[in-house]
Amino acid sequence: MDRIEVAKIGDGENSLNKNERFVKQITPKSEDFSRWYVEIIRKTEMADYAPMKGMMVIRPYGYAIWENIQQLMDMRIKDAGHENAYFPLFIPESFLRKEMEHLEGFAPEVAWVTHGGQEELEERLAVRPTSEAIIGSMYAKWIQSWRDLPVLINQWANIVRWEKVTRPFLRTTEFLWQEGHTAHETAEQAQEETIRILYLYKDFVEKELAIPVIEGKKSVREKFAGAEETYAIEALMSDGKALQMGTSHNLGQHFSKVFNIRFEDREQNLQYVWQTSWGVSTRLIGALVMSHGDDSGLRLPPQVAPFQVVVVPIALGDWKKDVLPWAEKINLDLRQKGIRVRLDSREEYTPGWKFSEWEMRGVPLRLEIGPRDVKENRCVAVRRDVQKKEILNLDSLVQLVPDLLRDIQTSLFHQALDFQRRNTHWAEDYEEFKETIESKKGFIKAWWCGDTGCEDKIKEETMATVRVIPIRQEEEEKAGRCVYCRKEGRELVYFARAY
RNA sequence: CGGGGAGUGGCGCAGCCUGGUUAGCGCGCCUGCCUUGGGAGCAGGAGGUCGUCGGUUCAAAUCCGAUCUCCCCGACCA
C-alpha cells in the first residue's frame, strides 16, 4: 500500500482535534476581511510597511513568490516571441504631454523629479507611471521599414503611482510589474497581439496561480488612458469583490502618431505603426492571498509556493540518529526531483508549532516523520488545501509527491472556480441587480446598452462597475434589455464591486 | 481628498477622562534545566526618552497645537 488516508483535520470522526483551529493568531476572514488580509501578509513575512506612506518592503517570503511568478511568466512571454529590455525610470514631462488623454489619465498620480542635486531641472522628469511614452520615443528611432516589424519587447520594472489609498500588494505607491510594448504593421496584427496576450495572461493565472478569471473588454470608462481598446482578466476574490489581474491594450496609432513612429510599408507608403501594451504586477500576490487564503492563513498553489514541501522530523528519543537521517534523505531525494523543499529540523520549536507556522505560510504539502514512521518505512503527509492526513510509503514517496502537488494545484483552482460560479448571478432588472449586489455580492451578469450614462448611474447607486464585456458573447442568449435604462441591450457584461 | 478610528519594548493590548512612586500585562526574545506525534513546563533575564515636533505646568504617556503613519467607510486608480 502506497497511500492510506487516515484523517481529515478539524472535523469528522477521525479528526485528530475536533473543531480546533491550529493557527490562532489571525483574525478570521468572516470577522474582518481587511484585517485578515493585512495580518496574513505581515505574519507570514511576505511584506511589511515601510516608514513612507503607501510603501512597503517585500520580504524574502513574498519576494520568492514574485520570483516564481516572474520566472513562469517570463518563459511564456519569451515563448510568445518577445525579448526583454530596460528603459529609463525618468520620463521628460514633454513626452507625457504628447498624448493628452494619456497625460490627463496619469497626471494625478505622477511623482515628479524637479531637482538634480542642488540645481532645478529645466524640465521636470516624471518617475514612470507606465512606459508608453519613453518607449514610443525610442521606437521612433528604431523603426524605419516594415522589415523592422514587429517589435516585441517586454520590460520588468518598478512603477510609481501616487495613489491616495493604498493596500499592501493591491495598490502601493511603488510596485513591480512586467510591461510589454509591441509595434506592428497592421491594425489586425496589433489586435491579434492584444488578444494573444490576454489569453496568455488568462492561462498563466489559471494554471500557475490557480485563480479562475473572466476575460473581456473594458468599458470606455475603465479603458487605459491613451488606448484604443483595453482588455482585462478579472477574478473574484473570496469576499465577493472583483480584482483586475492583468490588462492588455490595443493602442492603435495613438502613440505612433504623437511620437512619429513611422515605417515604409510593402507598397512603399509611409505609415504609422500599430501598437499594443500589456502588464501584470505584484498585485497578483495580493490576489493569491484573497483567492485561496483561509482562517489559518495562506494556501499557496504549488507552482508559485516558495516551498512546495516542508519536512518536519518528530524529535523523540534519540531522534538525531533514528529520525533525522531519514528526514534528510527525503529532503535530498525530493530536491533532486526538482521540488522546492524545506527541511525544518530546528530544535527550538516543537512539531506542533511548526505545523501551525507552515500552515499559516501556506506550504502546500507537509511531510511528518517520527520514530514510529521510520520503523514502518513511511511518513505522514498533510495537504494544506484540504487539511487531510495520509500515510505514504517512503519507497514510493518521490513518485507520489509530484502527483500530490499536481492534485493540490488543481484542487485549489477548482475550489476557486466553484466559488466564482456560486457567486456569479443573473440580474434581469435593476431591482434584482441592487438586491443581489447588496445581499450576495460577487459577479452580476446583466445586459447593458453600452451607454456610459447608465454605467455611471449604476456605479453611483450601487458602487458596482462594468468589470468586463466578455469577448465571446453567449450566443444562445438573445439580446435582452439594459438592466438600467431598459433600452435594447447591446452587450452581456459582468458587473461587480471591485478593488 | 472627505468622514470615522488608532499609534505605548518585536507583536497584541491596559494605563490617558481626573497630570504626580520605578509605565504594567499576555505573547515573543535571551540563559539554564526539562521537553518535542498539533503552537510544552519551570526558573532567571534583556528590551520602552509612550509616533514625531512644539506648547502649558513645579511636574506630561496623560492637557493643548501641529505633523507623520496605519486601519475602516466613501470619491480616483494595476
PDB file of N, CA, C and O in Angstrom, chain A residues 266-334:
ATOM      1  N   ARG A 266       5.080  47.675 -47.372  1.00  0.00           N
ATOM      2  CA  ARG A 266       5.456  46.841 -48.521  1.00  0.00           C
ATOM      3  C   ARG A 266       5.100  47.510 -49.854  1.00  0.00           C
ATOM      4  O   ARG A 266       5.645  47.175 -50.895  1.00  0.00           O
ATOM      5  N   GLU A 267       4.150  48.450 -49.824  1.00  0.00           N
ATOM      6  CA  GLU A 267       3.786  49.176 -51.043  1.00  0.00           C
ATOM      7  C   GLU A 267       4.481  50.524 -51.110  1.00  0.00           C
ATOM      8  O   GLU A 267       4.050  51.422 -51.850  1.00  0.00           O
ATOM      9  N   GLN A 268       5.511  50.722 -50.311  1.00  0.00           N
ATOM     10  CA  GLN A 268       6.299  51.948 -50.291  1.00  0.00           C
ATOM     11  C   GLN A 268       5.531  53.179 -49.814  1.00  0.00           C
ATOM     12  O   GLN A 268       5.850  54.297 -50.189  1.00  0.00           O
ATOM     13  N   ASN A 269       4.493  52.923 -48.964  1.00  0.00           N
ATOM     14  CA  ASN A 269       3.799  54.055 -48.350  1.00  0.00           C
ATOM     15  C   ASN A 269       4.342  54.269 -46.939  1.00  0.00           C
ATOM     16  O   ASN A 269       4.651  53.301 -46.244  1.00  0.00           O
ATOM     17  N   LEU A 270       4.431  55.526 -46.543  1.00  0.00           N
ATOM     18  CA  LEU A 270       4.855  55.829 -45.182  1.00  0.00           C
ATOM     19  C   LEU A 270       3.649  55.683 -44.248  1.00  0.00           C
ATOM     20  O   LEU A 270       2.599  56.271 -44.514  1.00  0.00           O
ATOM     21  N   GLN A 271       3.809  54.868 -43.205  1.00  0.00           N
ATOM     22  CA  GLN A 271       2.674  54.563 -42.330  1.00  0.00           C
ATOM     23  C   GLN A 271       3.064  54.658 -40.874  1.00  0.00           C
ATOM     24  O   GLN A 271       4.220  54.486 -40.521  1.00  0.00           O
ATOM     25  N   TYR A 272       2.080  54.880 -40.021  1.00  0.00           N
ATOM     26  CA  TYR A 272       2.316  54.811 -38.572  1.00  0.00           C
ATOM     27  C   TYR A 272       2.144  53.370 -38.113  1.00  0.00           C
ATOM     28  O   TYR A 272       1.260  52.668 -38.618  1.00  0.00           O
ATOM     29  N   VAL A 273       2.974  52.959 -37.149  1.00  0.00           N
ATOM     30  CA  VAL A 273       2.845  51.585 -36.649  1.00  0.00           C
ATOM     31  C   VAL A 273       1.602  51.455 -35.754  1.00  0.00           C
ATOM     32  O   VAL A 273       1.055  52.439 -35.264  1.00  0.00           O
ATOM     33  N   TRP A 274       1.195  50.221 -35.564  1.00  0.00           N
ATOM     34  CA  TRP A 274       0.071  49.883 -34.697  1.00  0.00           C
ATOM     35  C   TRP A 274       0.659  49.234 -33.461  1.00  0.00           C
ATOM     36  O   TRP A 274       1.474  48.326 -33.571  1.00  0.00           O
ATOM     37  N   GLN A 275       0.254  49.709 -32.288  1.00  0.00           N
ATOM     38  CA  GLN A 275       0.925  49.254 -31.071  1.00  0.00           C
ATOM     39  C   GLN A 275       0.011  48.581 -30.040  1.00  0.00           C
ATOM     40  O   GLN A 275      -1.209  48.773 -30.064  1.00  0.00           O
ATOM     41  N   THR A 276       0.667  47.851 -29.163  1.00  0.00           N
ATOM     42  CA  THR A 276      -0.027  47.279 -28.005  1.00  0.00           C
ATOM     43  C   THR A 276       0.833  47.500 -26.762  1.00  0.00           C
ATOM     44  O   THR A 276       2.034  47.737 -26.876  1.00  0.00           O
ATOM     45  N   SER A 277       0.198  47.419 -25.610  1.00  0.00           N
ATOM     46  CA  SER A 277       0.969  47.338 -24.366  1.00  0.00           C
ATOM     47  C   SER A 277       0.150  46.524 -23.374  1.00  0.00           C
ATOM     48  O   SER A 277      -1.079  46.461 -23.478  1.00  0.00           O
ATOM     49  N   TRP A 278       0.853  45.891 -22.462  1.00  0.00           N
ATOM     50  CA  TRP A 278       0.159  44.957 -21.546  1.00  0.00           C
ATOM     51  C   TRP A 278       1.001  44.704 -20.308  1.00  0.00           C
ATOM     52  O   TRP A 278       2.215  44.837 -20.340  1.00  0.00           O
ATOM     53  N   GLY A 279       0.350  44.384 -19.198  1.00  0.00           N
ATOM     54  CA  GLY A 279       1.117  44.186 -17.967  1.00  0.00           C
ATOM     55  C   GLY A 279       0.395  43.415 -16.876  1.00  0.00           C
ATOM     56  O   GLY A 279      -0.836  43.392 -16.819  1.00  0.00           O
ATOM     57  N   VAL A 280       1.203  42.778 -16.045  1.00  0.00           N
ATOM     58  CA  VAL A 280       0.720  42.241 -14.776  1.00  0.00           C
ATOM     59  C   VAL A 280       1.715  42.668 -13.691  1.00  0.00           C
ATOM     60  O   VAL A 280       2.891  42.876 -13.974  1.00  0.00           O
ATOM     61  N   SER A 281       1.219  42.786 -12.467  1.00  0.00           N
ATOM     62  CA  SER A 281       2.048  43.361 -11.418  1.00  0.00           C
ATOM     63  C   SER A 281       2.095  42.490 -10.157  1.00  0.00           C
ATOM     64  O   SER A 281       1.498  41.417 -10.106  1.00  0.00           O
ATOM     65  N   THR A 282       2.791  43.028  -9.146  1.00  0.00           N
ATOM     66  CA  THR A 282       2.854  42.346  -7.848  1.00  0.00           C
ATOM     67  C   THR A 282       1.475  42.244  -7.203  1.00  0.00           C
ATOM     68  O   THR A 282       1.324  41.572  -6.188  1.00  0.00           O
ATOM     69  N   ARG A 283       0.498  42.903  -7.796  1.00  0.00           N
ATOM     70  CA  ARG A 283      -0.872  42.744  -7.321  1.00  0.00           C
ATOM     71  C   ARG A 283      -1.298  41.275  -7.341  1.00  0.00           C
ATOM     72  O   ARG A 283      -2.118  40.844  -6.534  1.00  0.00           O
ATOM     73  N   LEU A 284      -0.720  40.516  -8.275  1.00  0.00           N
ATOM     74  CA  LEU A 284      -1.064  39.097  -8.365  1.00  0.00           C
ATOM     75  C   LEU A 284      -0.858  38.391  -7.026  1.00  0.00           C
ATOM     76  O   LEU A 284      -1.570  37.442  -6.694  1.00  0.00           O
ATOM     77  N   ILE A 285       0.123  38.873  -6.248  1.00  0.00           N
ATOM     78  CA  ILE A 285       0.391  38.246  -4.955  1.00  0.00           C
ATOM     79  C   ILE A 285      -0.779  38.507  -4.003  1.00  0.00           C
ATOM     80  O   ILE A 285      -1.205  37.623  -3.260  1.00  0.00           O
ATOM     81  N   GLY A 286      -1.306  39.722  -4.057  1.00  0.00           N
ATOM     82  CA  GLY A 286      -2.492  40.033  -3.262  1.00  0.00           C
ATOM     83  C   GLY A 286      -3.663  39.140  -3.647  1.00  0.00           C
ATOM     84  O   GLY A 286      -4.425  38.686  -2.796  1.00  0.00           O
ATOM     85  N   ALA A 287      -3.785  38.882  -4.931  1.00  0.00           N
ATOM     86  CA  ALA A 287      -4.862  38.023  -5.421  1.00  0.00           C
ATOM     87  C   ALA A 287      -4.713  36.597  -4.898  1.00  0.00           C
ATOM     88  O   ALA A 287      -5.705  35.944  -4.564  1.00  0.00           O
ATOM     89  N   LEU A 288      -3.485  36.136  -4.804  1.00  0.00           N
ATOM     90  CA  LEU A 288      -3.252  34.789  -4.256  1.00  0.00           C
ATOM     91  C   LEU A 288      -3.784  34.701  -2.832  1.00  0.00           C
ATOM     92  O   LEU A 288      -4.438  33.733  -2.456  1.00  0.00           O
ATOM     93  N   VAL A 289      -3.468  35.730  -2.048  1.00  0.00           N
ATOM     94  CA  VAL A 289      -3.922  35.744  -0.655  1.00  0.00           C
ATOM     95  C   VAL A 289      -5.446  35.731  -0.601  1.00  0.00           C
ATOM     96  O   VAL A 289      -6.051  34.906   0.084  1.00  0.00           O
ATOM     97  N   MET A 290      -6.060  36.650  -1.360  1.00  0.00           N
ATOM     98  CA  MET A 290      -7.505  36.828  -1.254  1.00  0.00           C
ATOM     99  C   MET A 290      -8.330  35.733  -1.932  1.00  0.00           C
ATOM    100  O   MET A 290      -9.496  35.570  -1.620  1.00  0.00           O
ATOM    101  N   SER A 291      -7.726  35.025  -2.862  1.00  0.00           N
ATOM    102  CA  SER A 291      -8.469  33.948  -3.526  1.00  0.00           C
ATOM    103  C   SER A 291      -8.414  32.662  -2.732  1.00  0.00           C
ATOM    104  O   SER A 291      -9.407  31.973  -2.585  1.00  0.00           O
ATOM    105  N   HIS A 292      -7.215  32.318  -2.280  1.00  0.00           N
ATOM    106  CA  HIS A 292      -7.037  30.986  -1.698  1.00  0.00           C
ATOM    107  C   HIS A 292      -6.939  30.964  -0.180  1.00  0.00           C
ATOM    108  O   HIS A 292      -7.103  29.916   0.421  1.00  0.00           O
ATOM    109  N   GLY A 293      -6.619  32.094   0.433  1.00  0.00           N
ATOM    110  CA  GLY A 293      -6.362  32.113   1.875  1.00  0.00           C
ATOM    111  C   GLY A 293      -7.578  31.686   2.686  1.00  0.00           C
ATOM    112  O   GLY A 293      -8.718  31.849   2.248  1.00  0.00           O
ATOM    113  N   ASP A 294      -7.323  31.119   3.868  1.00  0.00           N
ATOM    114  CA  ASP A 294      -8.415  30.786   4.775  1.00  0.00           C
ATOM    115  C   ASP A 294      -8.062  31.290   6.182  1.00  0.00           C
ATOM    116  O   ASP A 294      -7.084  32.010   6.348  1.00  0.00           O
ATOM    117  N   ASP A 295      -8.848  30.880   7.165  1.00  0.00           N
ATOM    118  CA  ASP A 295      -8.644  31.410   8.519  1.00  0.00           C
ATOM    119  C   ASP A 295      -7.326  30.956   9.145  1.00  0.00           C
ATOM    120  O   ASP A 295      -6.903  31.505  10.156  1.00  0.00           O
ATOM    121  N   SER A 296      -6.690  29.968   8.540  1.00  0.00           N
ATOM    122  CA  SER A 296      -5.387  29.554   9.055  1.00  0.00           C
ATOM    123  C   SER A 296      -4.249  30.256   8.334  1.00  0.00           C
ATOM    124  O   SER A 296      -3.092  30.045   8.655  1.00  0.00           O
ATOM    125  N   GLY A 297      -4.563  31.019   7.326  1.00  0.00           N
ATOM    126  CA  GLY A 297      -3.522  31.762   6.626  1.00  0.00           C
ATOM    127  C   GLY A 297      -3.514  31.517   5.133  1.00  0.00           C
ATOM    128  O   GLY A 297      -4.556  31.342   4.519  1.00  0.00           O
ATOM    129  N   LEU A 298      -2.314  31.504   4.575  1.00  0.00           N
ATOM    130  CA  LEU A 298      -2.151  31.322   3.137  1.00  0.00           C
ATOM    131  C   LEU A 298      -2.421  29.890   2.723  1.00  0.00           C
ATOM    132  O   LEU A 298      -2.223  28.964   3.504  1.00  0.00           O
ATOM    133  N   ARG A 299      -2.840  29.728   1.481  1.00  0.00           N
ATOM    134  CA  ARG A 299      -2.818  28.409   0.848  1.00  0.00           C
ATOM    135  C   ARG A 299      -2.205  28.664  -0.526  1.00  0.00           C
ATOM    136  O   ARG A 299      -2.876  29.170  -1.422  1.00  0.00           O
ATOM    137  N   LEU A 300      -0.949  28.355  -0.675  1.00  0.00           N
ATOM    138  CA  LEU A 300      -0.265  28.707  -1.915  1.00  0.00           C
ATOM    139  C   LEU A 300      -0.344  27.588  -2.941  1.00  0.00           C
ATOM    140  O   LEU A 300      -0.153  26.419  -2.608  1.00  0.00           O
ATOM    141  N   PRO A 301      -0.588  27.956  -4.189  1.00  0.00           N
ATOM    142  CA  PRO A 301      -0.536  26.953  -5.247  1.00  0.00           C
ATOM    143  C   PRO A 301       0.909  26.462  -5.385  1.00  0.00           C
ATOM    144  O   PRO A 301       1.831  27.283  -5.390  1.00  0.00           O
ATOM    145  N   PRO A 302       1.120  25.162  -5.487  1.00  0.00           N
ATOM    146  CA  PRO A 302       2.481  24.617  -5.569  1.00  0.00           C
ATOM    147  C   PRO A 302       3.350  25.280  -6.643  1.00  0.00           C
ATOM    148  O   PRO A 302       4.548  25.449  -6.437  1.00  0.00           O
ATOM    149  N   GLN A 303       2.747  25.684  -7.739  1.00  0.00           N
ATOM    150  CA  GLN A 303       3.530  26.253  -8.828  1.00  0.00           C
ATOM    151  C   GLN A 303       4.306  27.513  -8.425  1.00  0.00           C
ATOM    152  O   GLN A 303       5.366  27.785  -8.976  1.00  0.00           O
ATOM    153  N   VAL A 304       3.779  28.272  -7.496  1.00  0.00           N
ATOM    154  CA  VAL A 304       4.463  29.510  -7.110  1.00  0.00           C
ATOM    155  C   VAL A 304       4.895  29.552  -5.643  1.00  0.00           C
ATOM    156  O   VAL A 304       5.465  30.542  -5.192  1.00  0.00           O
ATOM    157  N   ALA A 305       4.610  28.500  -4.891  1.00  0.00           N
ATOM    158  CA  ALA A 305       4.972  28.483  -3.463  1.00  0.00           C
ATOM    159  C   ALA A 305       6.494  28.480  -3.310  1.00  0.00           C
ATOM    160  O   ALA A 305       7.174  27.721  -3.990  1.00  0.00           O
ATOM    161  N   PRO A 306       7.018  29.316  -2.408  1.00  0.00           N
ATOM    162  CA  PRO A 306       8.473  29.310  -2.176  1.00  0.00           C
ATOM    163  C   PRO A 306       8.952  27.916  -1.765  1.00  0.00           C
ATOM    164  O   PRO A 306       9.991  27.460  -2.223  1.00  0.00           O
ATOM    165  N   PHE A 307       8.204  27.274  -0.883  1.00  0.00           N
ATOM    166  CA  PHE A 307       8.459  25.875  -0.541  1.00  0.00           C
ATOM    167  C   PHE A 307       7.218  25.085  -0.909  1.00  0.00           C
ATOM    168  O   PHE A 307       6.130  25.410  -0.472  1.00  0.00           O
ATOM    169  N   GLN A 308       7.416  24.046  -1.701  1.00  0.00           N
ATOM    170  CA  GLN A 308       6.271  23.218  -2.083  1.00  0.00           C
ATOM    171  C   GLN A 308       6.017  22.161  -1.018  1.00  0.00           C
ATOM    172  O   GLN A 308       4.894  21.724  -0.812  1.00  0.00           O
ATOM    173  N   VAL A 309       7.101  21.751  -0.370  1.00  0.00           N
ATOM    174  CA  VAL A 309       7.010  20.715   0.655  1.00  0.00           C
ATOM    175  C   VAL A 309       7.848  21.142   1.844  1.00  0.00           C
ATOM    176  O   VAL A 309       8.942  21.673   1.669  1.00  0.00           O
ATOM    177  N   VAL A 310       7.312  20.929   3.051  1.00  0.00           N
ATOM    178  CA  VAL A 310       8.134  21.114   4.230  1.00  0.00           C
ATOM    179  C   VAL A 310       8.214  19.765   4.945  1.00  0.00           C
ATOM    180  O   VAL A 310       7.211  19.056   5.064  1.00  0.00           O
ATOM    181  N   VAL A 311       9.419  19.384   5.350  1.00  0.00           N
ATOM    182  CA  VAL A 311       9.616  18.116   6.046  1.00  0.00           C
ATOM    183  C   VAL A 311       9.861  18.409   7.522  1.00  0.00           C
ATOM    184  O   VAL A 311      10.766  19.166   7.862  1.00  0.00           O
ATOM    185  N   VAL A 312       9.021  17.852   8.371  1.00  0.00           N
ATOM    186  CA  VAL A 312       9.160  18.073   9.811  1.00  0.00           C
ATOM    187  C   VAL A 312       9.498  16.757  10.504  1.00  0.00           C
ATOM    188  O   VAL A 312       8.646  15.871  10.607  1.00  0.00           O
ATOM    189  N   PRO A 313      10.727  16.627  10.966  1.00  0.00           N
ATOM    190  CA  PRO A 313      11.076  15.427  11.730  1.00  0.00           C
ATOM    191  C   PRO A 313      10.524  15.548  13.139  1.00  0.00           C
ATOM    192  O   PRO A 313      10.553  16.626  13.726  1.00  0.00           O
ATOM    193  N   ILE A 314      10.009  14.463  13.675  1.00  0.00           N
ATOM    194  CA  ILE A 314       9.473  14.482  15.031  1.00  0.00           C
ATOM    195  C   ILE A 314      10.600  14.062  15.971  1.00  0.00           C
ATOM    196  O   ILE A 314      11.102  12.948  15.905  1.00  0.00           O
ATOM    197  N   ALA A 315      10.969  14.983  16.852  1.00  0.00           N
ATOM    198  CA  ALA A 315      12.123  14.743  17.715  1.00  0.00           C
ATOM    199  C   ALA A 315      11.712  13.982  18.966  1.00  0.00           C
ATOM    200  O   ALA A 315      11.243  14.557  19.924  1.00  0.00           O
ATOM    201  N   LEU A 316      11.852  12.686  18.912  1.00  0.00           N
ATOM    202  CA  LEU A 316      11.547  11.848  20.073  1.00  0.00           C
ATOM    203  C   LEU A 316      12.737  10.937  20.298  1.00  0.00           C
ATOM    204  O   LEU A 316      13.300  10.409  19.342  1.00  0.00           O
ATOM    205  N   GLY A 317      13.093  10.715  21.560  1.00  0.00           N
ATOM    206  CA  GLY A 317      14.198   9.811  21.885  1.00  0.00           C
ATOM    207  C   GLY A 317      15.477  10.267  21.216  1.00  0.00           C
ATOM    208  O   GLY A 317      15.786  11.450  21.156  1.00  0.00           O
ATOM    209  N   ASP A 318      16.190   9.322  20.686  1.00  0.00           N
ATOM    210  CA  ASP A 318      17.466   9.626  20.040  1.00  0.00           C
ATOM    211  C   ASP A 318      17.203   9.983  18.578  1.00  0.00           C
ATOM    212  O   ASP A 318      17.669   9.330  17.657  1.00  0.00           O
ATOM    213  N   TRP A 319      16.464  11.089  18.399  1.00  0.00           N
ATOM    214  CA  TRP A 319      15.934  11.391  17.065  1.00  0.00           C
ATOM    215  C   TRP A 319      16.987  11.749  16.044  1.00  0.00           C
ATOM    216  O   TRP A 319      16.813  11.531  14.850  1.00  0.00           O
ATOM    217  N   LYS A 320      18.089  12.322  16.536  1.00  0.00           N
ATOM    218  CA  LYS A 320      19.115  12.717  15.566  1.00  0.00           C
ATOM    219  C   LYS A 320      19.704  11.503  14.870  1.00  0.00           C
ATOM    220  O   LYS A 320      20.206  11.601  13.747  1.00  0.00           O
ATOM    221  N   LYS A 321      19.649  10.371  15.534  1.00  0.00           N
ATOM    222  CA  LYS A 321      20.175   9.146  14.949  1.00  0.00           C
ATOM    223  C   LYS A 321      19.053   8.347  14.267  1.00  0.00           C
ATOM    224  O   LYS A 321      19.226   7.808  13.186  1.00  0.00           O
ATOM    225  N   ASP A 322      17.876   8.321  14.925  1.00  0.00           N
ATOM    226  CA  ASP A 322      16.810   7.452  14.440  1.00  0.00           C
ATOM    227  C   ASP A 322      15.881   8.099  13.419  1.00  0.00           C
ATOM    228  O   ASP A 322      15.214   7.400  12.664  1.00  0.00           O
ATOM    229  N   VAL A 323      15.779   9.410  13.454  1.00  0.00           N
ATOM    230  CA  VAL A 323      14.781  10.076  12.600  1.00  0.00           C
ATOM    231  C   VAL A 323      15.411  11.033  11.585  1.00  0.00           C
ATOM    232  O   VAL A 323      15.111  10.987  10.391  1.00  0.00           O
ATOM    233  N   LEU A 324      16.307  11.872  12.080  1.00  0.00           N
ATOM    234  CA  LEU A 324      16.853  12.939  11.238  1.00  0.00           C
ATOM    235  C   LEU A 324      17.454  12.448   9.912  1.00  0.00           C
ATOM    236  O   LEU A 324      17.191  13.053   8.861  1.00  0.00           O
ATOM    237  N   PRO A 325      18.226  11.357   9.925  1.00  0.00           N
ATOM    238  CA  PRO A 325      18.799  10.919   8.647  1.00  0.00           C
ATOM    239  C   PRO A 325      17.734  10.601   7.596  1.00  0.00           C
ATOM    240  O   PRO A 325      17.936  10.835   6.407  1.00  0.00           O
ATOM    241  N   TRP A 326      16.605  10.093   8.062  1.00  0.00           N
ATOM    242  CA  TRP A 326      15.517   9.778   7.122  1.00  0.00           C
ATOM    243  C   TRP A 326      14.896  11.060   6.583  1.00  0.00           C
ATOM    244  O   TRP A 326      14.582  11.148   5.393  1.00  0.00           O
ATOM    245  N   ALA A 327      14.726  12.016   7.466  1.00  0.00           N
ATOM    246  CA  ALA A 327      14.174  13.300   7.028  1.00  0.00           C
ATOM    247  C   ALA A 327      15.115  13.955   6.015  1.00  0.00           C
ATOM    248  O   ALA A 327      14.686  14.510   5.005  1.00  0.00           O
ATOM    249  N   GLU A 328      16.417  13.847   6.297  1.00  0.00           N
ATOM    250  CA  GLU A 328      17.394  14.430   5.376  1.00  0.00           C
ATOM    251  C   GLU A 328      17.392  13.736   4.032  1.00  0.00           C
ATOM    252  O   GLU A 328      17.566  14.358   2.981  1.00  0.00           O
ATOM    253  N   LYS A 329      17.153  12.451   4.067  1.00  0.00           N
ATOM    254  CA  LYS A 329      17.108  11.696   2.806  1.00  0.00           C
ATOM    255  C   LYS A 329      15.889  12.114   1.973  1.00  0.00           C
ATOM    256  O   LYS A 329      15.989  12.341   0.770  1.00  0.00           O
ATOM    257  N   ILE A 330      14.755  12.267   2.655  1.00  0.00           N
ATOM    258  CA  ILE A 330      13.549  12.729   1.951  1.00  0.00           C
ATOM    259  C   ILE A 330      13.827  14.095   1.326  1.00  0.00           C
ATOM    260  O   ILE A 330      13.531  14.341   0.155  1.00  0.00           O
ATOM    261  N   ASN A 331      14.409  14.973   2.111  1.00  0.00           N
ATOM    262  CA  ASN A 331      14.756  16.312   1.651  1.00  0.00           C
ATOM    263  C   ASN A 331      15.597  16.264   0.372  1.00  0.00           C
ATOM    264  O   ASN A 331      15.288  16.906  -0.630  1.00  0.00           O
ATOM    265  N   LEU A 332      16.642  15.441   0.424  1.00  0.00           N
ATOM    266  CA  LEU A 332      17.548  15.344  -0.729  1.00  0.00           C
ATOM    267  C   LEU A 332      16.883  14.721  -1.944  1.00  0.00           C
ATOM    268  O   LEU A 332      17.022  15.210  -3.067  1.00  0.00           O
ATOM    269  N   ASP A 333      16.164  13.640  -1.717  1.00  0.00           N
ATOM    270  CA  ASP A 333      15.505  12.937  -2.827  1.00  0.00           C
ATOM    271  C   ASP A 333      14.529  13.856  -3.553  1.00  0.00           C
ATOM    272  O   ASP A 333      14.482  13.901  -4.778  1.00  0.00           O
ATOM    273  N   LEU A 334      13.759  14.615  -2.758  1.00  0.00           N
ATOM    274  CA  LEU A 334      12.769  15.495  -3.373  1.00  0.00           C
ATOM    275  C   LEU A 334      13.460  16.641  -4.103  1.00  0.00           C
ATOM    276  O   LEU A 334      13.055  17.044  -5.193  1.00  0.00           O
TER     277      LEU A 334
END
